[in-house]
PDB file of C-alpha atoms and ligand atoms in Angstrom:
ATOM      1  CA  UNK Y   1       4.370  17.206  11.451  1.00  0.00           C
ATOM      2  CA  UNK Y   2       3.939  13.555  10.583  1.00  0.00           C
ATOM      3  CA  UNK Y   3       1.398  12.372   8.058  1.00  0.00           C
ATOM      4  CA  UNK Y   4       0.711   8.561   7.983  1.00  0.00           C
ATOM      5  CA  UNK Y   5      -1.568   7.290   5.331  1.00  0.00           C
ATOM      6  CA  UNK Y   6      -2.698   3.882   4.193  1.00  0.00           C
ATOM      7  CA  UNK Y   7      -2.266   2.814   0.564  1.00  0.00           C
ATOM      8  CA  UNK Y   8      -4.599  -0.070  -0.225  1.00  0.00           C
ATOM      9  CA  UNK Y   9      -2.968  -3.184  -1.805  1.00  0.00           C
ATOM     10  CA  UNK Y  10      -4.258  -6.580  -2.933  1.00  0.00           C
ATOM     11  CA  UNK Y  11      -7.667  -7.268  -1.444  1.00  0.00           C
ATOM     12  CA  UNK Y  12      -7.221  -6.114   2.186  1.00  0.00           C
ATOM     13  CA  UNK Y  13      -3.516  -5.104   2.732  1.00  0.00           C
ATOM     14  CA  UNK Y  14      -2.419  -1.657   3.810  1.00  0.00           C
ATOM     15  CA  UNK Y  15       0.939  -0.196   2.850  1.00  0.00           C
ATOM     16  CA  UNK Y  16       1.804   2.646   5.246  1.00  0.00           C
ATOM     17  CA  UNK Y  17       3.271   5.763   3.833  1.00  0.00           C
ATOM     18  CA  UNK Y  18       4.828   8.143   6.467  1.00  0.00           C
ATOM     19  CA  UNK Y  19       5.794  11.584   5.365  1.00  0.00           C
ATOM     20  CA  UNK Y  20       7.334  14.513   7.297  1.00  0.00           C
ATOM     21  CA  UNK Y  21       8.995  17.672   5.887  1.00  0.00           C
ATOM     22  CA  UNK Y  22      12.252  15.700   5.622  1.00  0.00           C
ATOM     23  CA  UNK Y  23      10.853  13.110   3.260  1.00  0.00           C
ATOM     24  CA  UNK Y  24       8.870   9.799   3.242  1.00  0.00           C
ATOM     25  CA  UNK Y  25       9.325   6.235   4.238  1.00  0.00           C
ATOM     26  CA  UNK Y  26       7.173   3.268   3.325  1.00  0.00           C
ATOM     27  CA  UNK Y  27       6.306   0.295   5.494  1.00  0.00           C
ATOM     28  CA  UNK Y  28       5.579  -3.164   4.003  1.00  0.00           C
ATOM     29  CA  UNK Y  29       5.156  -2.420   0.327  1.00  0.00           C
ATOM     30  CA  UNK Y  30       3.637  -5.644  -0.858  1.00  0.00           C
ATOM     31  CA  UNK Y  31       3.185  -4.024  -4.306  1.00  0.00           C
ATOM     32  CA  UNK Y  32       4.439  -0.750  -5.816  1.00  0.00           C
ATOM     33  CA  UNK Y  33       1.998   0.445  -8.520  1.00  0.00           C
ATOM     34  CA  UNK Y  34      -0.141   2.815  -6.398  1.00  0.00           C
ATOM     35  CA  UNK Y  35       2.789   3.833  -4.185  1.00  0.00           C
ATOM     36  CA  UNK Y  36       5.084   4.790  -7.124  1.00  0.00           C
ATOM     37  CA  UNK Y  37       2.166   6.786  -8.649  1.00  0.00           C
ATOM     38  CA  UNK Y  38       1.538   8.755  -5.426  1.00  0.00           C
ATOM     39  CA  UNK Y  39       5.250   9.448  -4.984  1.00  0.00           C
ATOM     40  CA  UNK Y  40       5.443  10.784  -8.563  1.00  0.00           C
ATOM     41  CA  UNK Y  41       2.274  12.812  -8.461  1.00  0.00           C
ATOM     42  CA  UNK Y  42       3.252  14.514  -5.154  1.00  0.00           C
ATOM     43  CA  UNK Y  43       6.914  14.613  -5.821  1.00  0.00           C
ATOM     44  CA  UNK Y  44       7.692  12.854  -2.466  1.00  0.00           C
ATOM     45  CA  UNK Y  45      11.260  12.175  -1.521  1.00  0.00           C
ATOM     46  CA  UNK Y  46      11.173   8.497  -0.520  1.00  0.00           C
ATOM     47  CA  UNK Y  47      14.110   7.791   1.817  1.00  0.00           C
ATOM     48  CA  UNK Y  48      13.645   4.157   3.083  1.00  0.00           C
ATOM     49  CA  UNK Y  49      11.603   1.068   3.230  1.00  0.00           C
ATOM     50  CA  UNK Y  50      10.795  -0.714   6.424  1.00  0.00           C
ATOM     51  CA  UNK Y  51       9.782  -4.456   6.389  1.00  0.00           C
ATOM     52  CA  UNK Y  52       8.041  -6.191   9.306  1.00  0.00           C
ATOM     53  CA  UNK Y  53       8.267  -9.822   8.038  1.00  0.00           C
ATOM     54  CA  UNK Y  54       9.073 -11.833   4.895  1.00  0.00           C
ATOM     55  CA  UNK Y  55       5.540 -12.566   3.416  1.00  0.00           C
ATOM     56  CA  UNK Y  56       5.122 -11.603  -0.188  1.00  0.00           C
ATOM     57  CA  UNK Y  57       2.150  -9.382   0.434  1.00  0.00           C
ATOM     58  CA  UNK Y  58       4.428  -7.148   2.563  1.00  0.00           C
ATOM     59  CA  UNK Y  59       7.664  -7.350   0.524  1.00  0.00           C
ATOM     60  CA  UNK Y  60       6.617  -7.945  -3.205  1.00  0.00           C
ATOM     61  CA  UNK Y  61       6.942  -4.286  -4.176  1.00  0.00           C
ATOM     62  CA  UNK Y  62      10.543  -3.772  -2.854  1.00  0.00           C
ATOM     63  CA  UNK Y  63      12.387  -4.559  -6.110  1.00  0.00           C
ATOM     64  CA  UNK Y  64      10.300  -2.190  -8.322  1.00  0.00           C
ATOM     65  CA  UNK Y  65      10.723   0.603  -5.756  1.00  0.00           C
ATOM     66  CA  UNK Y  66      14.499   0.092  -5.802  1.00  0.00           C
ATOM     67  CA  UNK Y  67      14.535   0.012  -9.548  1.00  0.00           C
ATOM     68  CA  UNK Y  68      13.046   3.519  -9.358  1.00  0.00           C
ATOM     69  CA  UNK Y  69      15.352   4.828  -6.684  1.00  0.00           C
ATOM     70  CA  UNK Y  70      18.226   3.306  -4.590  1.00  0.00           C
ATOM     71  CA  UNK Y  71      17.333   3.634  -1.004  1.00  0.00           C
ATOM     72  CA  UNK Y  72      17.904   1.588   2.206  1.00  0.00           C
ATOM     73  CA  UNK Y  73      15.666  -1.328   3.085  1.00  0.00           C
ATOM     74  CA  UNK Y  74      15.389  -2.169   6.860  1.00  0.00           C
ATOM     75  CA  UNK Y  75      14.039  -5.522   7.857  1.00  0.00           C
ATOM     76  CA  UNK Y  76      14.550  -8.641   9.964  1.00  0.00           C
ATOM     77  CA  UNK Y  77      17.342 -11.102   9.295  1.00  0.00           C
ATOM     78  CA  UNK Y  78      15.568 -13.388   6.720  1.00  0.00           C
ATOM     79  CA  UNK Y  79      16.179 -14.680   3.235  1.00  0.00           C
ATOM     80  CA  UNK Y  80      15.174 -11.397   1.471  1.00  0.00           C
ATOM     81  CA  UNK Y  81      18.313 -10.157  -0.315  1.00  0.00           C
ATOM     82  CA  UNK Y  82      16.987  -6.646  -0.851  1.00  0.00           C
ATOM     83  CA  UNK Y  83      16.920  -5.949   2.812  1.00  0.00           C
ATOM     84  CA  UNK Y  84      20.380  -4.252   3.123  1.00  0.00           C
ATOM     85  CA  UNK Y  85      20.079  -3.174   6.768  1.00  0.00           C
ATOM     86  CA  UNK Y  86      19.185  -6.135   9.042  1.00  0.00           C
ATOM     87  CA  UNK Y  87      17.720  -5.195  12.361  1.00  0.00           C
ATOM     88  CA  UNK Y  88      16.894  -7.002  15.543  1.00  0.00           C
ATOM     89  CA  UNK Y  89      15.495  -6.519  18.952  1.00  0.00           C
ATOM     90  CA  UNK Y  90      16.166  -2.992  20.321  1.00  0.00           C
ATOM     91  CA  UNK Y  91      17.902  -1.830  17.121  1.00  0.00           C
ATOM     92  CA  UNK Y  92      17.527   1.893  16.888  1.00  0.00           C
ATOM     93  CA  UNK Y  93      16.684   3.461  13.527  1.00  0.00           C
ATOM     94  CA  UNK Y  94      16.714   7.239  12.907  1.00  0.00           C
ATOM     95  CA  UNK Y  95      14.758   8.286   9.880  1.00  0.00           C
ATOM     96  CA  UNK Y  96      13.099  11.738   9.018  1.00  0.00           C
ATOM     97  CA  UNK Y  97      13.930  12.965  12.553  1.00  0.00           C
ATOM     98  CA  UNK Y  98      11.938  10.027  14.137  1.00  0.00           C
ATOM     99  CA  UNK Y  99      13.730   7.534  16.352  1.00  0.00           C
ATOM    100  CA  UNK Y 100      12.324   4.004  15.817  1.00  0.00           C
ATOM    101  CA  UNK Y 101      12.997   1.053  18.016  1.00  0.00           C
ATOM    102  CA  UNK Y 102      12.738  -2.445  16.756  1.00  0.00           C
ATOM    103  CA  UNK Y 103      10.697  -4.964  18.730  1.00  0.00           C
ATOM    104  CA  UNK Y 104      10.993  -8.686  17.893  1.00  0.00           C
ATOM    105  CA  UNK Y 105       7.504 -10.203  17.984  1.00  0.00           C
ATOM    106  CA  UNK Y 106       7.689 -13.719  16.495  1.00  0.00           C
ATOM    107  CA  UNK Y 107       4.614 -16.034  16.090  1.00  0.00           C
ATOM    108  CA  UNK Y 108       2.896 -15.104  12.824  1.00  0.00           C
ATOM    109  CA  UNK Y 109       6.393 -15.689  11.270  1.00  0.00           C
ATOM    110  CA  UNK Y 110       9.659 -16.376  13.103  1.00  0.00           C
ATOM    111  CA  UNK Y 111      11.240 -13.153  11.592  1.00  0.00           C
ATOM    112  CA  UNK Y 112       8.396 -10.818  12.534  1.00  0.00           C
ATOM    113  CA  UNK Y 113       9.470  -7.416  13.967  1.00  0.00           C
ATOM    114  CA  UNK Y 114       7.643  -4.158  14.785  1.00  0.00           C
ATOM    115  CA  UNK Y 115       8.750  -0.615  14.496  1.00  0.00           C
ATOM    116  CA  UNK Y 116       7.875   1.637  17.478  1.00  0.00           C
ATOM    117  CA  UNK Y 117       8.520   5.359  17.919  1.00  0.00           C
ATOM    118  CA  UNK Y 118       7.837   7.409  20.977  1.00  0.00           C
ATOM    119  CA  UNK Y 119       7.374  10.428  18.692  1.00  0.00           C
ATOM    120  CA  UNK Y 120       7.346  13.187  21.347  1.00  0.00           C
ATOM    121  CA  UNK Y 121       4.500  11.731  23.350  1.00  0.00           C
ATOM    122  CA  UNK Y 122       2.445  10.618  20.230  1.00  0.00           C
ATOM    123  CA  UNK Y 123       3.750   7.058  19.979  1.00  0.00           C
ATOM    124  CA  UNK Y 124       3.340   5.015  16.722  1.00  0.00           C
ATOM    125  CA  UNK Y 125       3.603   1.329  16.089  1.00  0.00           C
ATOM    126  CA  UNK Y 126       3.872  -0.560  12.815  1.00  0.00           C
ATOM    127  CA  UNK Y 127       3.221  -4.225  13.671  1.00  0.00           C
ATOM    128  CA  UNK Y 128       2.507  -5.922  10.363  1.00  0.00           C
ATOM    129  CA  UNK Y 129       0.500  -9.091  10.924  1.00  0.00           C
ATOM    130  CA  UNK Y 130       0.977  -9.609  14.622  1.00  0.00           C
ATOM    131  CA  UNK Y 131      -1.511  -7.267  16.434  1.00  0.00           C
ATOM    132  CA  UNK Y 132      -4.547  -6.423  14.381  1.00  0.00           C
ATOM    133  CA  UNK Y 133      -7.460  -4.149  15.250  1.00  0.00           C
ATOM    134  CA  UNK Y 134      -9.629  -6.453  17.278  1.00  0.00           C
ATOM    135  CA  UNK Y 135      -7.557  -9.528  16.745  1.00  0.00           C
ATOM    136  CA  UNK Y 136      -4.075 -10.947  16.014  1.00  0.00           C
ATOM    137  CA  UNK Y 137      -2.365 -12.717  13.147  1.00  0.00           C
ATOM    138  CA  UNK Y 138      -2.516 -16.356  12.436  1.00  0.00           C
ATOM    139  CA  UNK Y 139       0.369 -18.401  13.847  1.00  0.00           C
ATOM    140  CA  UNK Y 140       2.159 -19.768  10.802  1.00  0.00           C
ATOM    141  CA  UNK Y 141       5.783 -20.286  11.704  1.00  0.00           C
ATOM    142  CA  UNK Y 142       6.125 -19.682  15.399  1.00  0.00           C
ATOM    143  CA  UNK Y 143       4.288 -21.162  18.316  1.00  0.00           C
ATOM    144  CA  UNK Y 144       1.131 -20.006  20.019  1.00  0.00           C
ATOM    145  CA  UNK Y 145       3.240 -19.217  23.124  1.00  0.00           C
ATOM    146  CA  UNK Y 146       5.517 -16.975  20.999  1.00  0.00           C
ATOM    147  CA  UNK Y 147       2.478 -15.084  19.718  1.00  0.00           C
ATOM    148  CA  UNK Y 148       1.124 -14.755  23.323  1.00  0.00           C
ATOM    149  CA  UNK Y 149       4.476 -13.341  24.509  1.00  0.00           C
ATOM    150  CA  UNK Y 150       4.724 -11.022  21.504  1.00  0.00           C
ATOM    151  CA  UNK Y 151       1.236  -9.623  22.199  1.00  0.00           C
ATOM    152  CA  UNK Y 152       2.141  -9.297  25.875  1.00  0.00           C
ATOM    153  CA  UNK Y 153       5.042  -6.958  24.986  1.00  0.00           C
ATOM    154  CA  UNK Y 154       2.894  -4.815  22.671  1.00  0.00           C
ATOM    155  CA  UNK Y 155      -0.010  -4.457  25.050  1.00  0.00           C
ATOM    156  CA  UNK Y 156       2.420  -2.751  27.570  1.00  0.00           C
ATOM    157  CA  UNK Y 157       3.139   0.162  25.191  1.00  0.00           C
ATOM    158  CA  UNK Y 158       1.562   3.516  26.130  1.00  0.00           C
ATOM    159  CA  UNK Y 159      -2.203   3.620  25.774  1.00  0.00           C
ATOM    160  CA  UNK Y 160      -2.111   6.373  23.248  1.00  0.00           C
ATOM    161  CA  UNK Y 161       0.151   4.438  20.910  1.00  0.00           C
ATOM    162  CA  UNK Y 162      -1.328   4.450  17.388  1.00  0.00           C
ATOM    163  CA  UNK Y 163      -1.348   1.019  15.787  1.00  0.00           C
ATOM    164  CA  UNK Y 164      -0.796   0.673  12.114  1.00  0.00           C
ATOM    165  CA  UNK Y 165      -1.303  -2.889  11.091  1.00  0.00           C
ATOM    166  CA  UNK Y 166      -1.038  -4.729   7.830  1.00  0.00           C
ATOM    167  CA  UNK Y 167      -4.627  -5.689   6.942  1.00  0.00           C
ATOM    168  CA  UNK Y 168      -8.202  -4.457   7.081  1.00  0.00           C
ATOM    169  CA  UNK Y 169      -9.523  -7.396   9.198  1.00  0.00           C
ATOM    170  CA  UNK Y 170     -11.270  -5.278  11.829  1.00  0.00           C
ATOM    171  CA  UNK Y 171     -14.905  -6.152  10.973  1.00  0.00           C
ATOM    172  CA  UNK Y 172     -14.328  -9.957  10.918  1.00  0.00           C
ATOM    173  CA  UNK Y 173     -12.138  -9.760  14.015  1.00  0.00           C
ATOM    174  CA  UNK Y 174     -14.844  -7.977  15.902  1.00  0.00           C
ATOM    175  CA  UNK Y 175     -17.480 -10.353  14.796  1.00  0.00           C
ATOM    176  CA  UNK Y 176     -15.383 -12.975  16.400  1.00  0.00           C
ATOM    177  CA  UNK Y 177     -14.717 -10.823  19.483  1.00  0.00           C
ATOM    178  CA  UNK Y 178     -18.547 -10.538  19.958  1.00  0.00           C
ATOM    179  CA  UNK Y 179     -18.658 -14.313  20.261  1.00  0.00           C
ATOM    180  CA  UNK Y 180     -15.923 -14.455  22.793  1.00  0.00           C
ATOM    181  CA  UNK Y 181     -17.502 -11.592  24.854  1.00  0.00           C
ATOM    182  CA  UNK Y 182     -21.115 -11.307  23.979  1.00  0.00           C
ATOM    183  CA  UNK Y 183     -21.803  -8.798  26.792  1.00  0.00           C
ATOM    184  CA  UNK Y 184     -18.843  -6.437  26.080  1.00  0.00           C
ATOM    185  CA  UNK Y 185     -20.604  -3.189  25.059  1.00  0.00           C
ATOM    186  CA  UNK Y 186     -17.278  -1.629  23.803  1.00  0.00           C
ATOM    187  CA  UNK Y 187     -16.913  -4.469  21.221  1.00  0.00           C
ATOM    188  CA  UNK Y 188     -20.526  -4.187  20.103  1.00  0.00           C
ATOM    189  CA  UNK Y 189     -20.369  -0.448  19.558  1.00  0.00           C
ATOM    190  CA  UNK Y 190     -16.938  -0.662  17.829  1.00  0.00           C
ATOM    191  CA  UNK Y 191     -18.278  -3.394  15.584  1.00  0.00           C
ATOM    192  CA  UNK Y 192     -21.147  -1.219  14.618  1.00  0.00           C
ATOM    193  CA  UNK Y 193     -18.831   1.771  13.908  1.00  0.00           C
ATOM    194  CA  UNK Y 194     -16.573  -0.421  11.841  1.00  0.00           C
ATOM    195  CA  UNK Y 195     -19.347  -1.849   9.779  1.00  0.00           C
ATOM    196  CA  UNK Y 196     -20.305   1.735   8.768  1.00  0.00           C
ATOM    197  CA  UNK Y 197     -16.709   2.716   7.933  1.00  0.00           C
ATOM    198  CA  UNK Y 198     -16.260  -0.402   5.694  1.00  0.00           C
ATOM    199  CA  UNK Y 199     -19.443   0.322   3.880  1.00  0.00           C
ATOM    200  CA  UNK Y 200     -17.992   3.725   2.975  1.00  0.00           C
ATOM    201  CA  UNK Y 201     -14.610   2.213   2.098  1.00  0.00           C
ATOM    202  CA  UNK Y 202     -12.909   4.224   4.973  1.00  0.00           C
ATOM    203  CA  UNK Y 203      -9.984   2.321   6.755  1.00  0.00           C
ATOM    204  CA  UNK Y 204     -10.757   1.377  10.235  1.00  0.00           C
ATOM    205  CA  UNK Y 205      -7.150   2.040  11.305  1.00  0.00           C
ATOM    206  CA  UNK Y 206      -5.161   3.261  13.071  1.00  0.00           C
ATOM    207  CA  UNK Y 207      -6.296   1.765  16.295  1.00  0.00           C
ATOM    208  CA  UNK Y 208      -4.727   2.508  19.783  1.00  0.00           C
ATOM    209  CA  UNK Y 209      -3.539   0.308  22.528  1.00  0.00           C
ATOM    210  CA  UNK Y 210      -6.332   1.746  24.708  1.00  0.00           C
ATOM    211  CA  UNK Y 211      -9.046   0.689  22.166  1.00  0.00           C
ATOM    212  CA  UNK Y 212      -7.436  -2.754  21.782  1.00  0.00           C
ATOM    213  CA  UNK Y 213      -7.337  -3.417  25.555  1.00  0.00           C
ATOM    214  CA  UNK Y 214     -11.123  -2.830  25.628  1.00  0.00           C
ATOM    215  CA  UNK Y 215     -12.065  -4.758  22.657  1.00  0.00           C
ATOM    216  CA  UNK Y 216      -9.517  -7.210  21.521  1.00  0.00           C
ATOM    217  CA  UNK Y 217     -10.019 -10.631  23.083  1.00  0.00           C
ATOM    218  CA  UNK Y 218      -6.376 -11.680  22.503  1.00  0.00           C
ATOM    219  CA  UNK Y 219      -5.243  -8.905  24.753  1.00  0.00           C
ATOM    220  CA  UNK Y 220      -7.897  -9.672  27.355  1.00  0.00           C
ATOM    221  CA  UNK Y 221      -7.228 -13.225  28.127  1.00  0.00           C
ATOM    222  CA  UNK Y 222      -6.589 -12.511  31.781  1.00  0.00           C
ATOM    223  CA  UNK Y 223     -10.134 -11.249  32.385  1.00  0.00           C
ATOM    224  CA  UNK Y 224     -12.698 -13.339  34.424  1.00  0.00           C
ATOM    225  CA  UNK Y 225     -15.400 -12.765  31.835  1.00  0.00           C
ATOM    226  CA  UNK Y 226     -13.288 -14.310  29.088  1.00  0.00           C
ATOM    227  CA  UNK Y 227     -11.972 -17.134  31.226  1.00  0.00           C
ATOM    228  CA  UNK Y 228     -15.582 -18.103  32.130  1.00  0.00           C
ATOM    229  CA  UNK Y 229     -16.696 -18.093  28.482  1.00  0.00           C
ATOM    230  CA  UNK Y 230     -13.631 -20.088  27.366  1.00  0.00           C
ATOM    231  CA  UNK Y 231     -13.788 -22.657  30.242  1.00  0.00           C
ATOM    232  CA  UNK Y 232     -17.538 -23.123  29.468  1.00  0.00           C
ATOM    233  CA  UNK Y 233     -16.719 -23.848  25.793  1.00  0.00           C
ATOM    234  CA  UNK Y 234     -13.506 -25.758  26.036  1.00  0.00           C
ATOM    235  CA  UNK Y 235     -13.181 -26.667  29.738  1.00  0.00           C
ATOM    236  CA  UNK Y 236      -9.442 -27.168  29.520  1.00  0.00           C
ATOM    237  CA  UNK Y 237      -7.622 -23.823  29.876  1.00  0.00           C
ATOM    238  CA  UNK Y 238      -5.753 -23.369  33.245  1.00  0.00           C
ATOM    239  CA  UNK Y 239      -3.772 -20.107  32.728  1.00  0.00           C
ATOM    240  CA  UNK Y 240      -3.768 -17.000  30.547  1.00  0.00           C
ATOM    241  CA  UNK Y 241      -1.539 -18.622  27.980  1.00  0.00           C
ATOM    242  CA  UNK Y 242      -3.879 -21.641  27.657  1.00  0.00           C
ATOM    243  CA  UNK Y 243      -6.860 -19.336  27.230  1.00  0.00           C
ATOM    244  CA  UNK Y 244      -4.988 -17.416  24.515  1.00  0.00           C
ATOM    245  CA  UNK Y 245      -4.240 -20.690  22.684  1.00  0.00           C
ATOM    246  CA  UNK Y 246      -7.885 -21.744  22.964  1.00  0.00           C
ATOM    247  CA  UNK Y 247      -9.195 -18.398  21.559  1.00  0.00           C
ATOM    248  CA  UNK Y 248      -6.595 -18.406  18.688  1.00  0.00           C
ATOM    249  CA  UNK Y 249      -7.552 -21.926  17.698  1.00  0.00           C
ATOM    250  CA  UNK Y 250     -11.251 -21.111  17.995  1.00  0.00           C
ATOM    251  CA  UNK Y 251     -10.663 -18.154  15.696  1.00  0.00           C
ATOM    252  CA  UNK Y 252      -8.730 -20.375  13.217  1.00  0.00           C
ATOM    253  CA  UNK Y 253     -12.018 -22.322  12.620  1.00  0.00           C
ATOM    254  CA  UNK Y 254     -14.466 -19.516  13.092  1.00  0.00           C
TER     255      UNK Y 254
HETATM  256 ZN1   ZN P 301       2.000 -12.128   6.983  1.00  0.00          ZN
END
């Protein structure tokens, strides 16, 4: 039995805490206060930290956690010294009886990776700031093409894959998605649901690949409806990659 819960951090980050009867792991601890409190209160046995990319809001809590308990920190090959186990594409990690596979997904940063587990037919994905519910991360270090390729990999994962991303951006992402596809009923109804959840302070995650394929414009760039809307607005895009770039640049200024 796996329990995956969000711990809110900063203004809109989620730190993910995964617990089985063998212990717990934490993904992207940008800060440690709430996490260490929960671990203490529930007497959890924290076994490892997983990092998706080097940004401070995903790594800032590592040192304090290690000061509390010496455990392994898995992450990409970047300049963060506290990552003692460097992983790369197709690296296999076995933790708490779960087999994770590393997928390199550069774009948001060059070092960005995701952790995917098939989990006996109930797949899970921790994808940091690359694929968001209803959107995708900003392109800071990589190229738009890299981000497009990275999302192309993720969108081929099984439809029932649960997606645990690094921020609560769903409402603003879907507001943008409505502009890209004004007639998409799935986006409109998801947006209305998400507004209600946000009002109650309930996380809108996890999502699934199935939901994203229906409502996330960045995964839908091959569709005629989107191509028409984008061509009308920008009249330059020629192929799926161009359309992706046009939508990402539009979102940057939305
Ligand atoms: Zn980031």
